PDB file of C-alpha atoms in Angstrom:
ATOM      1  CA  UNK W   1       0.016  -0.013  -0.159  1.00 53.00           C
ATOM      2  CA  UNK W   2       1.479   3.339  -1.042  1.00 56.00           C
ATOM      3  CA  UNK W   3       2.123   6.193   1.483  1.00 59.00           C
ATOM      4  CA  UNK W   4       0.729   9.077  -0.653  1.00 63.00           C
ATOM      5  CA  UNK W   5      -1.759   7.256  -3.489  1.00 65.00           C
ATOM      6  CA  UNK W   6      -3.433   9.285  -6.199  1.00 67.00           C
ATOM      7  CA  UNK W   7      -6.959   8.396  -7.516  1.00 61.00           C
ATOM      8  CA  UNK W   8      -7.249  10.238 -10.692  1.00 65.00           C
ATOM      9  CA  UNK W   9      -4.917  13.026  -9.389  1.00 65.00           C
ATOM     10  CA  UNK W  10      -6.537  13.514  -6.191  1.00 64.00           C
ATOM     11  CA  UNK W  11      -4.675  12.634  -3.168  1.00 67.00           C
ATOM     12  CA  UNK W  12      -6.183   9.797  -1.596  1.00 67.00           C
ATOM     13  CA  UNK W  13      -5.809  10.390   2.094  1.00 71.00           C
ATOM     14  CA  UNK W  14      -6.713  14.277   1.601  1.00 69.00           C
ATOM     15  CA  UNK W  15      -9.723  13.300   0.221  1.00 72.00           C
ATOM     16  CA  UNK W  16     -10.794  10.789   3.017  1.00 76.00           C
ATOM     17  CA  UNK W  17      -9.390  12.550   6.002  1.00 75.00           C
ATOM     18  CA  UNK W  18     -10.068  16.123   5.287  1.00 73.00           C
ATOM     19  CA  UNK W  19     -12.966  16.404   2.417  1.00 75.00           C
ATOM     20  CA  UNK W  20     -15.101  13.316   3.374  1.00 85.00           C
ATOM     21  CA  UNK W  21     -14.539  12.504   7.217  1.00 84.00           C
ATOM     22  CA  UNK W  22     -14.302  16.360   8.694  1.00 89.00           C
ATOM     23  CA  UNK W  23     -16.812  17.638   6.407  1.00 91.00           C
ATOM     24  CA  UNK W  24     -19.254  14.660   7.316  1.00 92.00           C
ATOM     25  CA  UNK W  25     -18.377  15.645  11.026  1.00 94.00           C
ATOM     26  CA  UNK W  26     -19.451  19.559  10.812  1.00 94.00           C
ATOM     27  CA  UNK W  27     -22.407  18.506   8.562  1.00 94.00           C
ATOM     28  CA  UNK W  28     -23.616  16.096  11.280  1.00 96.00           C
ATOM     29  CA  UNK W  29     -22.978  18.702  14.001  1.00 96.00           C
ATOM     30  CA  UNK W  30     -25.021  21.001  12.281  1.00 97.00           C
ATOM     31  CA  UNK W  31     -27.823  18.574  11.827  1.00 96.00           C
ATOM     32  CA  UNK W  32     -27.976  17.303  15.155  1.00 96.00           C
ATOM     33  CA  UNK W  33     -27.799  20.776  16.772  1.00 96.00           C
ATOM     34  CA  UNK W  34     -30.861  21.973  14.166  1.00 96.00           C
ATOM     35  CA  UNK W  35     -32.728  18.731  14.769  1.00 97.00           C
ATOM     36  CA  UNK W  36     -32.502  19.308  18.935  1.00 95.00           C
ATOM     37  CA  UNK W  37     -33.729  22.814  18.348  1.00 95.00           C
ATOM     38  CA  UNK W  38     -36.583  21.696  16.297  1.00 95.00           C
ATOM     39  CA  UNK W  39     -38.113  19.217  19.163  1.00 94.00           C
ATOM     40  CA  UNK W  40     -36.770  21.070  22.398  1.00 93.00           C
ATOM     41  CA  UNK W  41     -35.984  24.563  21.478  1.00 93.00           C
ATOM     42  CA  UNK W  42     -32.578  26.315  21.989  1.00 95.00           C
ATOM     43  CA  UNK W  43     -30.238  24.660  24.777  1.00 94.00           C
ATOM     44  CA  UNK W  44     -26.602  26.602  25.457  1.00 94.00           C
ATOM     45  CA  UNK W  45     -25.374  23.109  26.241  1.00 94.00           C
ATOM     46  CA  UNK W  46     -25.710  21.806  22.919  1.00 95.00           C
ATOM     47  CA  UNK W  47     -24.954  25.073  21.520  1.00 96.00           C
ATOM     48  CA  UNK W  48     -21.648  25.419  23.015  1.00 95.00           C
ATOM     49  CA  UNK W  49     -20.976  21.989  22.029  1.00 95.00           C
ATOM     50  CA  UNK W  50     -21.488  22.831  18.458  1.00 96.00           C
ATOM     51  CA  UNK W  51     -19.769  26.383  18.814  1.00 96.00           C
ATOM     52  CA  UNK W  52     -16.654  24.376  19.971  1.00 97.00           C
ATOM     53  CA  UNK W  53     -16.622  21.711  17.534  1.00 96.00           C
ATOM     54  CA  UNK W  54     -17.245  24.188  14.503  1.00 96.00           C
ATOM     55  CA  UNK W  55     -14.690  26.335  15.511  1.00 96.00           C
ATOM     56  CA  UNK W  56     -12.009  23.272  15.898  1.00 94.00           C
ATOM     57  CA  UNK W  57     -12.745  22.474  12.442  1.00 93.00           C
ATOM     58  CA  UNK W  58     -12.438  25.901  11.153  1.00 92.00           C
ATOM     59  CA  UNK W  59      -9.197  25.834  12.617  1.00 91.00           C
ATOM     60  CA  UNK W  60      -8.244  22.528  11.167  1.00 86.00           C
ATOM     61  CA  UNK W  61      -8.990  23.595   7.382  1.00 85.00           C
ATOM     62  CA  UNK W  62      -7.558  27.342   8.122  1.00 84.00           C
ATOM     63  CA  UNK W  63      -4.201  25.088   9.147  1.00 79.00           C
ATOM     64  CA  UNK W  64      -4.676  22.237   6.749  1.00 73.00           C
ATOM     65  CA  UNK W  65      -1.189  22.588   5.327  1.00 73.00           C
ATOM     66  CA  UNK W  66       0.272  21.796   8.388  1.00 68.00           C
ATOM     67  CA  UNK W  67      -2.005  18.669   8.733  1.00 66.00           C
ATOM     68  CA  UNK W  68       0.081  17.188   6.068  1.00 66.00           C
ATOM     69  CA  UNK W  69       3.276  17.116   8.432  1.00 64.00           C
ATOM     70  CA  UNK W  70       1.536  15.027  11.078  1.00 62.00           C
ATOM     71  CA  UNK W  71       1.605  11.231  11.470  1.00 57.00           C
ATOM     72  CA  UNK W  72      -1.964  10.707   9.808  1.00 56.00           C
ATOM     73  CA  UNK W  73      -0.102  11.861   6.465  1.00 57.00           C
ATOM     74  CA  UNK W  74       3.921  11.211   6.803  1.00 57.00           C
ATOM     75  CA  UNK W  75       3.844   7.856   8.510  1.00 60.00           C
ATOM     76  CA  UNK W  76       0.085   5.997   8.001  1.00 62.00           C
ATOM     77  CA  UNK W  77      -0.628   4.640   4.611  1.00 64.00           C
ATOM     78  CA  UNK W  78      -3.591   5.052   2.945  1.00 64.00           C
ATOM     79  CA  UNK W  79      -5.201   1.506   3.795  1.00 67.00           C
ATOM     80  CA  UNK W  80      -8.611   0.078   4.923  1.00 69.00           C
ATOM     81  CA  UNK W  81      -7.644   1.198   8.798  1.00 65.00           C
ATOM     82  CA  UNK W  82      -6.969   4.924   7.534  1.00 75.00           C
ATOM     83  CA  UNK W  83      -9.654   5.201   4.666  1.00 78.00           C
ATOM     84  CA  UNK W  84     -12.741   3.054   6.716  1.00 84.00           C
ATOM     85  CA  UNK W  85     -11.577   5.364   9.896  1.00 76.00           C
ATOM     86  CA  UNK W  86     -11.964   8.609   8.241  1.00 84.00           C
ATOM     87  CA  UNK W  87     -14.915   7.747   6.155  1.00 84.00           C
ATOM     88  CA  UNK W  88     -17.067   5.965   8.503  1.00 88.00           C
ATOM     89  CA  UNK W  89     -15.423   6.199  12.266  1.00 90.00           C
ATOM     90  CA  UNK W  90     -14.780   9.842  12.260  1.00 90.00           C
ATOM     91  CA  UNK W  91     -18.542  11.038  11.260  1.00 90.00           C
ATOM     92  CA  UNK W  92     -20.145   8.288  13.368  1.00 92.00           C
ATOM     93  CA  UNK W  93     -18.418   8.418  16.335  1.00 95.00           C
ATOM     94  CA  UNK W  94     -16.903  11.675  16.926  1.00 94.00           C
ATOM     95  CA  UNK W  95     -20.224  13.220  16.520  1.00 94.00           C
ATOM     96  CA  UNK W  96     -22.144  10.809  18.471  1.00 94.00           C
ATOM     97  CA  UNK W  97     -22.256  13.161  21.669  1.00 93.00           C
ATOM     98  CA  UNK W  98     -24.105  15.762  19.269  1.00 94.00           C
ATOM     99  CA  UNK W  99     -26.530  13.112  18.123  1.00 94.00           C
ATOM    100  CA  UNK W 100     -27.185  11.652  21.829  1.00 94.00           C
ATOM    101  CA  UNK W 101     -27.994  15.319  22.780  1.00 94.00           C
ATOM    102  CA  UNK W 102     -30.911  15.213  20.321  1.00 94.00           C
ATOM    103  CA  UNK W 103     -32.947  12.993  22.858  1.00 91.00           C
ATOM    104  CA  UNK W 104     -31.115  13.527  25.953  1.00 92.00           C
ATOM    105  CA  UNK W 105     -31.937  17.617  26.741  1.00 91.00           C
ATOM    106  CA  UNK W 106     -28.283  18.851  28.339  1.00 91.00           C
ATOM    107  CA  UNK W 107     -29.179  20.070  31.290  1.00 88.00           C
ATOM    108  CA  UNK W 108     -25.972  22.443  32.159  1.00 91.00           C
ATOM    109  CA  UNK W 109     -26.741  26.107  33.447  1.00 92.00           C
ATOM    110  CA  UNK W 110     -25.842  28.637  30.914  1.00 93.00           C
ATOM    111  CA  UNK W 111     -23.285  30.018  32.874  1.00 95.00           C
ATOM    112  CA  UNK W 112     -21.661  26.990  32.914  1.00 94.00           C
ATOM    113  CA  UNK W 113     -22.007  26.675  29.069  1.00 95.00           C
ATOM    114  CA  UNK W 114     -20.342  30.019  28.735  1.00 96.00           C
ATOM    115  CA  UNK W 115     -17.428  28.613  30.980  1.00 96.00           C
ATOM    116  CA  UNK W 116     -17.199  25.746  28.761  1.00 96.00           C
ATOM    117  CA  UNK W 117     -16.943  27.904  25.520  1.00 96.00           C
ATOM    118  CA  UNK W 118     -14.322  29.805  26.972  1.00 97.00           C
ATOM    119  CA  UNK W 119     -12.061  27.433  27.790  1.00 97.00           C
ATOM    120  CA  UNK W 120     -12.784  25.263  24.907  1.00 97.00           C
ATOM    121  CA  UNK W 121     -12.134  27.945  22.379  1.00 97.00           C
ATOM    122  CA  UNK W 122      -8.843  28.904  24.533  1.00 97.00           C
ATOM    123  CA  UNK W 123      -7.918  25.462  24.265  1.00 97.00           C
ATOM    124  CA  UNK W 124      -8.236  25.278  20.287  1.00 96.00           C
ATOM    125  CA  UNK W 125      -6.614  28.768  20.039  1.00 96.00           C
ATOM    126  CA  UNK W 126      -3.494  27.532  22.110  1.00 96.00           C
ATOM    127  CA  UNK W 127      -3.801  24.029  19.956  1.00 94.00           C
ATOM    128  CA  UNK W 128      -3.282  26.511  16.624  1.00 93.00           C
ATOM    129  CA  UNK W 129      -0.388  28.438  18.011  1.00 94.00           C
ATOM    130  CA  UNK W 130       1.648  25.487  19.144  1.00 93.00           C
ATOM    131  CA  UNK W 131       1.277  24.445  15.556  1.00 89.00           C
ATOM    132  CA  UNK W 132       1.643  27.588  14.282  1.00 89.00           C
ATOM    133  CA  UNK W 133       5.109  27.965  16.048  1.00 91.00           C
ATOM    134  CA  UNK W 134       6.894  24.733  14.596  1.00 88.00           C
ATOM    135  CA  UNK W 135       5.552  25.535  11.242  1.00 84.00           C
ATOM    136  CA  UNK W 136       7.068  29.393  11.261  1.00 84.00           C
ATOM    137  CA  UNK W 137      10.034  27.736  12.696  1.00 85.00           C
ATOM    138  CA  UNK W 138      10.228  25.545   9.757  1.00 81.00           C
ATOM    139  CA  UNK W 139       9.836  28.102   7.313  1.00 79.00           C
ATOM    140  CA  UNK W 140      12.037  31.213   8.488  1.00 73.00           C
ATOM    141  CA  UNK W 141      15.674  31.402   9.375  1.00 61.00           C
ATOM    142  CA  UNK W 142      16.223  30.381  13.103  1.00 56.00           C
ATOM    143  CA  UNK W 143      18.565  33.361  13.141  1.00 58.00           C
ATOM    144  CA  UNK W 144      15.558  35.859  12.670  1.00 70.00           C
ATOM    145  CA  UNK W 145      12.931  34.041  14.624  1.00 78.00           C
ATOM    146  CA  UNK W 146      11.523  34.734  18.183  1.00 84.00           C
ATOM    147  CA  UNK W 147       8.962  33.163  19.995  1.00 89.00           C
ATOM    148  CA  UNK W 148       7.736  34.870  23.002  1.00 90.00           C
ATOM    149  CA  UNK W 149       9.879  37.779  22.356  1.00 85.00           C
ATOM    150  CA  UNK W 150      12.946  35.519  22.443  1.00 87.00           C
ATOM    151  CA  UNK W 151      15.189  33.978  20.182  1.00 87.00           C
ATOM    152  CA  UNK W 152      14.121  30.318  19.021  1.00 86.00           C
ATOM    153  CA  UNK W 153      16.203  27.813  20.362  1.00 88.00           C
ATOM    154  CA  UNK W 154      16.542  24.196  19.119  1.00 88.00           C
ATOM    155  CA  UNK W 155      18.541  21.159  19.286  1.00 90.00           C
ATOM    156  CA  UNK W 156      20.274  19.766  16.332  1.00 90.00           C
ATOM    157  CA  UNK W 157      19.796  16.472  15.473  1.00 88.00           C
ATOM    158  CA  UNK W 158      20.990  14.098  12.656  1.00 88.00           C
ATOM    159  CA  UNK W 159      19.427  11.608  10.699  1.00 86.00           C
ATOM    160  CA  UNK W 160      19.799   9.230   7.750  1.00 83.00           C
ATOM    161  CA  UNK W 161      17.938   9.368   4.553  1.00 81.00           C
ATOM    162  CA  UNK W 162      17.201   6.096   2.676  1.00 76.00           C
ATOM    163  CA  UNK W 163      20.031   6.175   0.153  1.00 76.00           C
ATOM    164  CA  UNK W 164      22.474   6.777   3.230  1.00 76.00           C
ATOM    165  CA  UNK W 165      22.786  10.558   3.268  1.00 82.00           C
ATOM    166  CA  UNK W 166      23.018  12.250   6.511  1.00 86.00           C
ATOM    167  CA  UNK W 167      20.849  15.233   6.907  1.00 85.00           C
ATOM    168  CA  UNK W 168      20.351  17.326   9.981  1.00 86.00           C
ATOM    169  CA  UNK W 169      17.420  19.003  11.200  1.00 87.00           C
ATOM    170  CA  UNK W 170      16.475  21.363  14.256  1.00 88.00           C
ATOM    171  CA  UNK W 171      13.828  20.275  17.130  1.00 90.00           C
ATOM    172  CA  UNK W 172      12.421  23.457  18.488  1.00 91.00           C
ATOM    173  CA  UNK W 173      12.599  23.707  22.180  1.00 92.00           C
ATOM    174  CA  UNK W 174      10.969  27.476  22.454  1.00 92.00           C
ATOM    175  CA  UNK W 175       7.868  28.579  23.310  1.00 93.00           C
ATOM    176  CA  UNK W 176       5.328  25.859  23.547  1.00 94.00           C
ATOM    177  CA  UNK W 177       7.556  23.497  22.457  1.00 94.00           C
ATOM    178  CA  UNK W 178       9.654  24.106  25.426  1.00 93.00           C
ATOM    179  CA  UNK W 179       6.900  23.124  27.862  1.00 95.00           C
ATOM    180  CA  UNK W 180       5.985  19.685  26.933  1.00 96.00           C
ATOM    181  CA  UNK W 181       6.988  17.668  23.802  1.00 94.00           C
ATOM    182  CA  UNK W 182       2.927  17.018  22.964  1.00 94.00           C
ATOM    183  CA  UNK W 183       1.490  20.138  24.309  1.00 95.00           C
ATOM    184  CA  UNK W 184      -0.685  20.297  21.480  1.00 93.00           C
ATOM    185  CA  UNK W 185      -2.441  17.144  22.319  1.00 95.00           C
ATOM    186  CA  UNK W 186      -3.232  19.151  25.836  1.00 96.00           C
ATOM    187  CA  UNK W 187      -5.159  21.635  23.989  1.00 96.00           C
ATOM    188  CA  UNK W 188      -6.753  19.481  21.801  1.00 95.00           C
ATOM    189  CA  UNK W 189      -7.926  17.085  24.628  1.00 97.00           C
ATOM    190  CA  UNK W 190      -9.010  19.860  26.619  1.00 96.00           C
ATOM    191  CA  UNK W 191     -11.010  21.317  23.549  1.00 96.00           C
ATOM    192  CA  UNK W 192     -12.662  17.708  23.210  1.00 96.00           C
ATOM    193  CA  UNK W 193     -13.568  17.456  27.201  1.00 96.00           C
ATOM    194  CA  UNK W 194     -15.274  21.191  26.785  1.00 95.00           C
ATOM    195  CA  UNK W 195     -17.631  20.169  24.210  1.00 94.00           C
ATOM    196  CA  UNK W 196     -18.549  17.170  25.315  1.00 94.00           C
ATOM    197  CA  UNK W 197     -18.940  18.476  29.164  1.00 92.00           C
ATOM    198  CA  UNK W 198     -21.968  20.444  27.239  1.00 86.00           C
ATOM    199  CA  UNK W 199     -24.139  17.535  28.339  1.00 82.00           C
ATOM    200  CA  UNK W 200     -23.602  17.916  31.832  1.00 80.00           C
ATOM    201  CA  UNK W 201     -22.874  14.946  34.087  1.00 80.00           C
ATOM    202  CA  UNK W 202     -26.482  13.249  34.755  1.00 81.00           C
ATOM    203  CA  UNK W 203     -26.168  11.396  31.772  1.00 84.00           C
ATOM    204  CA  UNK W 204     -23.010   9.543  32.606  1.00 86.00           C
ATOM    205  CA  UNK W 205     -20.075   8.578  30.638  1.00 89.00           C
ATOM    206  CA  UNK W 206     -22.355   8.615  27.080  1.00 92.00           C
ATOM    207  CA  UNK W 207     -21.683  12.104  25.881  1.00 92.00           C
ATOM    208  CA  UNK W 208     -17.946  11.298  26.825  1.00 94.00           C
ATOM    209  CA  UNK W 209     -16.978   8.473  24.816  1.00 94.00           C
ATOM    210  CA  UNK W 210     -15.250  10.775  22.315  1.00 95.00           C
ATOM    211  CA  UNK W 211     -13.095  12.313  24.901  1.00 95.00           C
ATOM    212  CA  UNK W 212     -12.261   9.050  26.394  1.00 96.00           C
ATOM    213  CA  UNK W 213     -11.271   7.506  23.101  1.00 95.00           C
ATOM    214  CA  UNK W 214      -9.387  10.581  22.204  1.00 96.00           C
ATOM    215  CA  UNK W 215      -7.158  10.439  25.286  1.00 96.00           C
ATOM    216  CA  UNK W 216      -6.190   6.592  24.554  1.00 96.00           C
ATOM    217  CA  UNK W 217      -5.668   7.569  20.820  1.00 93.00           C
ATOM    218  CA  UNK W 218      -3.445  10.444  21.757  1.00 95.00           C
ATOM    219  CA  UNK W 219      -1.390   8.619  24.380  1.00 95.00           C
ATOM    220  CA  UNK W 220      -0.758   5.800  21.824  1.00 92.00           C
ATOM    221  CA  UNK W 221       0.254   8.150  19.325  1.00 90.00           C
ATOM    222  CA  UNK W 222       2.632  10.047  21.591  1.00 93.00           C
ATOM    223  CA  UNK W 223       4.650   6.943  22.379  1.00 92.00           C
ATOM    224  CA  UNK W 224       4.420   5.909  18.455  1.00 89.00           C
ATOM    225  CA  UNK W 225       6.224   9.132  17.812  1.00 89.00           C
ATOM    226  CA  UNK W 226       8.524   8.510  20.078  1.00 92.00           C
ATOM    227  CA  UNK W 227       9.693   5.319  18.926  1.00 91.00           C
ATOM    228  CA  UNK W 228       9.871   6.817  15.540  1.00 89.00           C
ATOM    229  CA  UNK W 229      12.300   9.569  16.709  1.00 91.00           C
ATOM    230  CA  UNK W 230      14.238   7.725  18.842  1.00 91.00           C
ATOM    231  CA  UNK W 231      14.894   5.616  15.480  1.00 89.00           C
ATOM    232  CA  UNK W 232      15.284   8.219  13.699  1.00 89.00           C
ATOM    233  CA  UNK W 233      17.475  11.109  15.223  1.00 90.00           C
ATOM    234  CA  UNK W 234      19.026   8.893  17.967  1.00 89.00           C
ATOM    235  CA  UNK W 235      21.235  10.799  20.276  1.00 90.00           C
ATOM    236  CA  UNK W 236      19.681  14.297  19.120  1.00 90.00           C
ATOM    237  CA  UNK W 237      16.238  13.179  20.237  1.00 92.00           C
ATOM    238  CA  UNK W 238      17.681  11.943  23.731  1.00 92.00           C
ATOM    239  CA  UNK W 239      19.209  15.476  24.009  1.00 93.00           C
ATOM    240  CA  UNK W 240      15.814  16.488  23.111  1.00 92.00           C
ATOM    241  CA  UNK W 241      14.201  14.637  25.731  1.00 94.00           C
ATOM    242  CA  UNK W 242      16.508  16.136  28.315  1.00 93.00           C
ATOM    243  CA  UNK W 243      15.527  19.886  27.662  1.00 94.00           C
ATOM    244  CA  UNK W 244      11.933  19.142  27.293  1.00 95.00           C
ATOM    245  CA  UNK W 245      11.130  16.241  29.800  1.00 94.00           C
ATOM    246  CA  UNK W 246       7.690  16.233  29.725  1.00 96.00           C
ATOM    247  CA  UNK W 247       5.116  14.910  27.012  1.00 94.00           C
ATOM    248  CA  UNK W 248       1.584  16.156  27.959  1.00 93.00           C
ATOM    249  CA  UNK W 249       1.468  18.140  30.944  1.00 92.00           C
ATOM    250  CA  UNK W 250       4.042  19.863  33.046  1.00 90.00           C
ATOM    251  CA  UNK W 251       5.620  18.281  35.936  1.00 89.00           C
ATOM    252  CA  UNK W 252       3.342  15.401  35.768  1.00 90.00           C
ATOM    253  CA  UNK W 253       3.568  13.441  32.669  1.00 87.00           C
TER     254      UNK W 253
END
């Protein structure tokens, strides 16, 4: 199975991951919200959940070029697992909480809904800012690039190409990337828990299935990425881990 297959000139990964899976996610979230509005009227908790997911998906398409540097694109091949997951699993399971809200009316207080919206929007913005810092660092000369008012610092790492040629790269350790190695996942999880919490807690775990799944998925991805980087960069990666010892939560994990 190819890493970057094309069908009639169309990138298969971009088609399944971005054009089908995520667009269906947005369409279903809005459909569920308006179905609930038609049945029960306006609900602050459901609106907060819909708002956060819509902003999150807008952020994704605004940053789509950066997505092509993630493991989904650079490592995973476009086989059944990836294509089925994006076409079927993402639009059905990722929107389950919104579907659940159609029949089970969220009972959160309006003030709680506002607070969830604020925390969720902040998490989405910080998630974007983390990725933006890395993209800027990759595309601008290090000597001219500053993060948080200071010159960007990095760790040099070497790796070998398939043809045996050695290349050198820099691993960013400034800004958010000096706080934790996967701080972008921290904010993504924060946003996910906020839009699932729009239901309140009276319905138990059902509205939180997506956020629980995402936690497991990202924890697995952290270790998978570390294995890949250890193999690829060797001593350079070990030095980077000494400079940035935390994976997800500073002083905790």
